Amino acid sequence: MKPVTISTLREMKRTQTPIACLTAYDYSFASLLDRCGVDLVMVGDSLGMVMQGNDSTLPVTMADAIYHTRCVARGVQRALIVSDLPFMSYQRNAEQALANAGRLMSRGGAHVVKLEGGAPMADTVRFLVERGIPVCGHLGLTPQSVHQLGGYKVQGREQAAAEGIRTDALALAQAGASLLVLEAVPAELAATITRELDIPTIGIGAGTDTDGQVLVLQDMLGIYPRPSPKFSRNFMTGTDSIEAAIRAYVAAVKSRTFPGPEHSFHAA
Ligand code: KIV
């Protein structure tokens, strides 16, 4: 079984082969996702909400991120592992980002680190990449900025805001990011960014035209006790096992039947 690398994902973008991605935070689920053909396993700081029961991702610490990444890494043989740098573990300066990204990779076993933010983070991204750390950006609804955004809201509906996200995406790609997550943005904007960049985009609430899709595992299994976002779908509906639900998700992403119009947003 050939492991998925950044080059694999670039080739998948080139050949328009959709990239299936899910979050995981522990050994057993990571191993199941890997067996079901998930290409990219994301150890998101959503763990603060779905594993720890917090109201936001903000309380997640570096120790939490390393612990969950290590658990996931033990379960994965094929998929690429992308781990979130927690809130305030990279924003202070590039040196802080380098130290914590290094810990996430050497102690946790992450292959790529993910950080939130656009052009203001570009110098940090460049600093990491020049020192051998692959980076995934995250734009649109950036949950670590929930209080600044005034809630978990769709971003980039107005033209000026959309233009800002587009500029941010180009800045991250030019700084050397290997991947880009686009969360809760209009489908047309995500499609434009995906066309303009040569790095793969992974959408969550960003329409069908991104290079890949990601969902939070607990949302797509329908087990998160609080309301799930409109862009998610419960894949347990109509299946009789967790494995069947995950396989159905991978098949739906690969055939571009998920997300449907009911999971997408549009410009104002
Ligand atoms: O924290 C997370 O799980 C994420 C993904 C869903 C994109 O950032």
CSV table of C-alpha atoms and ligand atoms in Angstrom, one decimal:
chain,number,residue,atom,x,y,z
A,1,MET,CA,0.0,0.0,0.0
A,2,LYS,CA,1.6,3.3,-1.2
A,3,PRO,CA,1.4,6.1,1.4
A,4,VAL,CA,-0.3,9.3,0.4
A,5,THR,CA,2.1,12.2,0.1
A,6,ILE,CA,1.8,15.8,-0.9
A,7,SER,CA,2.9,14.8,-4.4
A,8,THR,CA,0.1,12.2,-4.5
A,9,LEU,CA,-2.4,15.0,-3.6
A,10,ARG,CA,-0.9,17.3,-6.3
A,11,GLU,CA,-1.2,14.5,-8.8
A,12,MET,CA,-4.8,13.9,-7.7
A,13,LYS,CA,-5.5,17.6,-8.3
A,14,ARG,CA,-3.9,17.4,-11.8
A,15,THR,CA,-6.0,14.4,-12.7
A,16,GLN,CA,-9.1,15.8,-11.1
A,17,THR,CA,-9.4,12.8,-8.7
A,18,PRO,CA,-11.3,14.0,-5.6
A,19,ILE,CA,-9.5,13.8,-2.3
A,20,ALA,CA,-11.5,12.3,0.6
A,21,CYS,CA,-10.6,13.7,4.0
A,22,LEU,CA,-12.1,13.2,7.5
A,23,THR,CA,-11.1,14.2,10.9
A,24,ALA,CA,-10.0,11.7,13.5
A,25,TYR,CA,-8.6,12.0,17.0
A,26,ASP,CA,-7.9,8.4,18.1
A,27,TYR,CA,-6.2,5.1,17.1
A,28,SER,CA,-9.3,3.0,16.3
A,29,PHE,CA,-11.1,5.6,14.1
A,30,ALA,CA,-7.9,6.6,12.4
A,31,SER,CA,-7.2,2.9,11.5
A,32,LEU,CA,-10.8,2.5,10.2
A,33,LEU,CA,-10.6,5.6,8.1
A,34,ASP,CA,-7.4,4.5,6.6
A,35,ARG,CA,-8.8,1.0,5.7
A,36,CYS,CA,-11.9,2.7,4.2
A,37,GLY,CA,-9.7,4.7,1.7
A,38,VAL,CA,-9.7,8.1,3.3
A,39,ASP,CA,-6.7,9.9,1.7
A,40,LEU,CA,-6.1,12.5,4.3
A,41,VAL,CA,-6.8,12.3,8.0
A,42,MET,CA,-7.1,15.6,9.8
A,43,VAL,CA,-6.4,15.9,13.5
A,44,GLY,CA,-8.4,19.1,13.8
A,45,ASP,CA,-8.6,21.3,16.8
A,46,SER,CA,-12.4,20.5,16.5
A,47,LEU,CA,-11.3,17.9,19.0
A,48,GLY,CA,-11.9,20.7,21.6
A,49,MET,CA,-15.6,20.5,20.7
A,50,VAL,CA,-16.3,16.9,19.7
A,51,MET,CA,-13.9,15.1,22.1
A,52,GLN,CA,-13.7,17.6,25.0
A,53,GLY,CA,-17.2,19.2,24.9
A,54,ASN,CA,-16.0,22.8,24.8
A,55,ASP,CA,-18.0,25.5,23.1
A,56,SER,CA,-15.1,26.4,20.7
A,57,THR,CA,-11.7,25.2,19.6
A,58,LEU,CA,-9.9,27.8,21.7
A,59,PRO,CA,-9.1,25.8,24.8
A,60,VAL,CA,-7.1,23.2,22.9
A,61,THR,CA,-3.5,23.0,23.9
A,62,MET,CA,-0.3,21.9,22.3
A,63,ALA,CA,-0.3,18.9,24.6
A,64,ASP,CA,-3.8,17.9,23.5
A,65,ALA,CA,-2.8,18.3,19.8
A,66,ILE,CA,0.3,16.2,20.2
A,67,TYR,CA,-1.5,13.5,22.2
A,68,HIS,CA,-4.3,13.1,19.7
A,69,THR,CA,-2.0,13.2,16.7
A,70,ARG,CA,0.2,10.5,18.3
A,71,CYS,CA,-2.9,8.3,18.8
A,72,VAL,CA,-4.0,8.9,15.1
A,73,ALA,CA,-0.5,8.3,13.8
A,74,ARG,CA,-0.4,4.8,15.3
A,75,GLY,CA,-3.6,3.9,13.4
A,76,VAL,CA,-2.7,5.2,10.0
A,77,GLN,CA,-0.6,3.4,7.3
A,78,ARG,CA,-1.7,5.0,4.1
A,79,ALA,CA,-3.3,8.4,4.6
A,80,LEU,CA,-1.5,11.7,5.0
A,81,ILE,CA,-1.9,13.2,8.5
A,82,VAL,CA,-2.6,16.9,8.8
A,83,SER,CA,-2.7,18.3,12.4
A,84,ASP,CA,-3.9,21.6,13.6
A,85,LEU,CA,-1.7,24.1,15.4
A,86,PRO,CA,-3.9,25.2,18.3
A,87,PHE,CA,-5.0,28.8,19.0
A,88,MET,CA,-2.1,31.0,20.1
A,89,SER,CA,0.5,28.2,19.4
A,90,TYR,CA,1.8,30.0,16.2
A,91,GLN,CA,0.3,33.5,16.1
A,92,ARG,CA,3.0,35.2,18.2
A,93,ASN,CA,5.8,34.9,15.7
A,94,ALA,CA,7.4,32.6,13.2
A,95,GLU,CA,9.8,31.2,15.8
A,96,GLN,CA,6.9,30.1,18.1
A,97,ALA,CA,5.2,28.5,15.0
A,98,LEU,CA,8.4,26.7,14.1
A,99,ALA,CA,8.9,25.3,17.6
A,100,ASN,CA,5.3,24.1,17.9
A,101,ALA,CA,5.1,22.7,14.4
A,102,GLY,CA,8.3,20.8,15.0
A,103,ARG,CA,6.8,19.3,18.2
A,104,LEU,CA,3.6,18.3,16.3
A,105,MET,CA,5.7,16.5,13.7
A,106,SER,CA,8.5,14.9,15.9
A,107,ARG,CA,6.4,14.0,18.9
A,108,GLY,CA,3.0,13.6,17.4
A,109,GLY,CA,3.8,12.2,14.0
A,110,ALA,CA,2.0,14.8,11.9
A,111,HIS,CA,3.0,14.9,8.2
A,112,VAL,CA,1.7,18.5,7.6
A,113,VAL,CA,0.7,21.2,10.1
A,114,LYS,CA,-2.4,23.4,9.5
A,115,LEU,CA,-2.8,27.0,10.6
A,116,GLU,CA,-5.6,29.5,10.2
A,117,GLY,CA,-5.3,33.0,8.6
A,118,GLY,CA,-4.4,34.6,5.3
A,119,ALA,CA,-1.8,37.2,4.1
A,120,PRO,CA,-0.7,38.2,7.6
A,121,MET,CA,0.4,34.5,8.2
A,122,ALA,CA,2.3,34.3,4.8
A,123,ASP,CA,5.7,35.1,6.3
A,124,THR,CA,5.2,32.5,9.0
A,125,VAL,CA,4.2,29.9,6.4
A,126,ARG,CA,7.3,30.8,4.3
A,127,PHE,CA,9.5,30.5,7.4
A,128,LEU,CA,8.1,27.0,8.2
A,129,VAL,CA,8.3,25.8,4.6
A,130,GLU,CA,11.9,27.0,4.2
A,131,ARG,CA,12.8,24.9,7.3
A,132,GLY,CA,11.2,21.7,6.0
A,133,ILE,CA,7.7,21.9,7.5
A,134,PRO,CA,4.8,21.3,5.1
A,135,VAL,CA,1.9,23.7,5.8
A,136,CYS,CA,-1.8,23.6,5.1
A,137,GLY,CA,-3.6,26.9,5.2
A,138,HIS,CA,-7.2,27.4,6.4
A,139,LEU,CA,-9.4,30.3,5.1
A,140,GLY,CA,-13.0,31.4,5.2
A,141,LEU,CA,-14.7,30.5,8.5
A,142,THR,CA,-11.6,30.1,10.7
A,143,PRO,CA,-13.0,28.8,14.0
A,144,GLN,CA,-10.1,30.1,16.1
A,145,SER,CA,-11.4,33.6,15.2
A,146,VAL,CA,-15.0,32.8,16.1
A,147,HIS,CA,-15.2,35.8,18.5
A,148,GLN,CA,-13.8,38.2,16.0
A,149,LEU,CA,-16.1,36.8,13.3
A,150,GLY,CA,-19.1,37.1,15.6
A,151,GLY,CA,-20.1,33.4,15.3
A,152,TYR,CA,-19.8,30.4,13.0
A,153,LYS,CA,-21.0,32.3,9.9
A,154,VAL,CA,-20.4,31.9,6.2
A,155,GLN,CA,-17.6,34.1,5.0
A,156,GLY,CA,-17.0,35.9,1.6
A,157,ARG,CA,-20.5,36.3,0.5
A,158,GLU,CA,-20.0,40.0,-0.3
A,159,GLN,CA,-17.7,40.8,-3.3
A,160,ALA,CA,-15.0,42.7,-1.2
A,161,ALA,CA,-14.8,39.9,1.4
A,162,ALA,CA,-14.6,37.3,-1.4
A,163,GLU,CA,-11.8,39.3,-3.0
A,164,GLY,CA,-10.0,39.4,0.3
A,165,ILE,CA,-10.2,35.6,0.7
A,166,ARG,CA,-8.9,35.2,-2.9
A,167,THR,CA,-5.9,37.4,-2.2
A,168,ASP,CA,-5.2,35.5,1.0
A,169,ALA,CA,-5.3,32.2,-0.8
A,170,LEU,CA,-2.8,33.4,-3.4
A,171,ALA,CA,-0.5,34.8,-0.6
A,172,LEU,CA,-0.5,31.4,1.2
A,173,ALA,CA,0.2,29.5,-2.0
A,174,GLN,CA,3.0,31.9,-2.9
A,175,ALA,CA,4.5,31.5,0.6
A,176,GLY,CA,4.7,27.7,-0.1
A,177,ALA,CA,1.6,26.2,1.5
A,178,SER,CA,1.0,22.7,0.2
A,179,LEU,CA,-2.7,22.5,0.8
A,180,LEU,CA,-5.6,24.9,1.6
A,181,VAL,CA,-8.8,24.3,3.6
A,182,LEU,CA,-11.7,26.5,2.5
A,183,GLU,CA,-14.5,26.5,5.1
A,184,ALA,CA,-18.0,27.9,4.8
A,185,VAL,CA,-17.5,30.1,1.7
A,186,PRO,CA,-19.6,30.5,-1.4
A,187,ALA,CA,-19.2,27.6,-3.9
A,188,GLU,CA,-18.3,30.0,-6.7
A,189,LEU,CA,-15.5,31.6,-4.7
A,190,ALA,CA,-14.1,28.2,-3.8
A,191,ALA,CA,-14.3,27.1,-7.4
A,192,THR,CA,-12.4,30.2,-8.5
A,193,ILE,CA,-9.6,29.8,-5.9
A,194,THR,CA,-9.3,26.1,-6.8
A,195,ARG,CA,-8.8,27.0,-10.5
A,196,GLU,CA,-6.3,29.7,-9.7
A,197,LEU,CA,-4.1,27.7,-7.3
A,198,ASP,CA,-1.8,24.8,-8.2
A,199,ILE,CA,-2.0,23.4,-4.7
A,200,PRO,CA,-5.0,21.2,-3.7
A,201,THR,CA,-8.0,22.8,-2.0
A,202,ILE,CA,-10.0,20.9,0.6
A,203,GLY,CA,-13.6,22.2,1.0
A,204,ILE,CA,-15.9,22.1,4.0
A,205,GLY,CA,-19.1,23.9,3.2
A,206,ALA,CA,-17.4,25.2,0.0
A,207,GLY,CA,-19.4,23.5,-2.7
A,208,THR,CA,-18.5,20.6,-5.1
A,209,ASP,CA,-15.6,22.2,-7.1
A,210,THR,CA,-12.8,22.0,-4.5
A,211,ASP,CA,-10.1,19.3,-5.1
A,212,GLY,CA,-11.2,17.5,-1.9
A,213,GLN,CA,-13.8,17.4,0.9
A,214,VAL,CA,-13.5,17.2,4.6
A,215,LEU,CA,-16.1,16.7,7.4
A,216,VAL,CA,-15.8,16.4,11.1
A,217,LEU,CA,-16.2,12.7,11.9
A,218,GLN,CA,-18.7,13.1,14.7
A,219,ASP,CA,-20.9,15.3,12.4
A,220,MET,CA,-20.9,12.8,9.5
A,221,LEU,CA,-21.7,9.9,11.9
A,222,GLY,CA,-24.5,12.0,13.5
A,223,ILE,CA,-23.2,11.5,17.0
A,224,TYR,CA,-22.3,15.1,18.0
A,225,PRO,CA,-25.0,16.0,20.5
A,226,ARG,CA,-25.2,19.7,19.5
A,227,PRO,CA,-26.6,20.9,16.1
A,228,SER,CA,-24.3,20.1,13.1
A,229,PRO,CA,-23.6,22.7,10.5
A,230,LYS,CA,-25.8,22.9,7.4
A,231,PHE,CA,-22.9,21.8,5.2
A,232,SER,CA,-22.6,18.4,6.9
A,233,ARG,CA,-24.5,15.2,6.2
A,234,ASN,CA,-25.2,12.3,8.4
A,235,PHE,CA,-23.9,9.3,6.5
A,236,MET,CA,-25.2,6.8,9.1
A,237,THR,CA,-28.7,7.4,7.6
A,238,GLY,CA,-29.4,4.4,5.3
A,239,THR,CA,-26.4,2.4,6.5
A,240,ASP,CA,-26.0,-0.2,9.2
A,241,SER,CA,-22.5,0.3,10.4
A,242,ILE,CA,-19.9,3.0,11.0
A,243,GLU,CA,-17.7,1.3,8.4
A,244,ALA,CA,-20.4,1.4,5.8
A,245,ALA,CA,-21.1,5.1,6.6
A,246,ILE,CA,-17.4,6.0,6.1
A,247,ARG,CA,-17.2,4.0,2.9
A,248,ALA,CA,-20.4,5.8,1.7
A,249,TYR,CA,-18.7,9.1,2.4
A,250,VAL,CA,-15.6,8.2,0.5
A,251,ALA,CA,-17.7,7.0,-2.5
A,252,ALA,CA,-19.8,10.2,-2.4
A,253,VAL,CA,-16.7,12.4,-2.4
A,254,LYS,CA,-15.0,10.4,-5.1
A,255,SER,CA,-18.2,10.6,-7.3
A,256,ARG,CA,-18.8,14.2,-6.4
A,257,THR,CA,-22.3,13.4,-5.2
A,258,PHE,CA,-21.4,15.0,-1.9
A,259,PRO,CA,-21.8,17.9,-1.2
A,260,GLY,CA,-25.1,18.5,-2.7
A,261,PRO,CA,-26.8,21.9,-3.4
A,262,GLU,CA,-28.4,21.7,0.1
A,263,HIS,CA,-24.9,21.7,1.7
A,264,SER,CA,-23.5,24.7,-0.3
A,265,PHE,CA,-23.6,28.5,0.1
A,266,HIS,CA,-23.7,31.2,-2.6
A,267,ALA,CA,-22.6,34.8,-3.0
A,268,ALA,CA,-25.0,37.6,-1.8
B,1,KIV,O1,-10.7,21.5,13.3
B,1,KIV,C1,-11.0,20.9,12.3
B,1,KIV,O2,-11.5,19.8,12.4
B,1,KIV,C2,-10.8,21.5,11.0
B,1,KIV,C3,-11.4,20.8,9.8
B,1,KIV,C4,-12.8,20.4,9.9
B,1,KIV,C5,-11.2,21.6,8.6
B,1,KIV,O3,-10.3,22.5,10.9
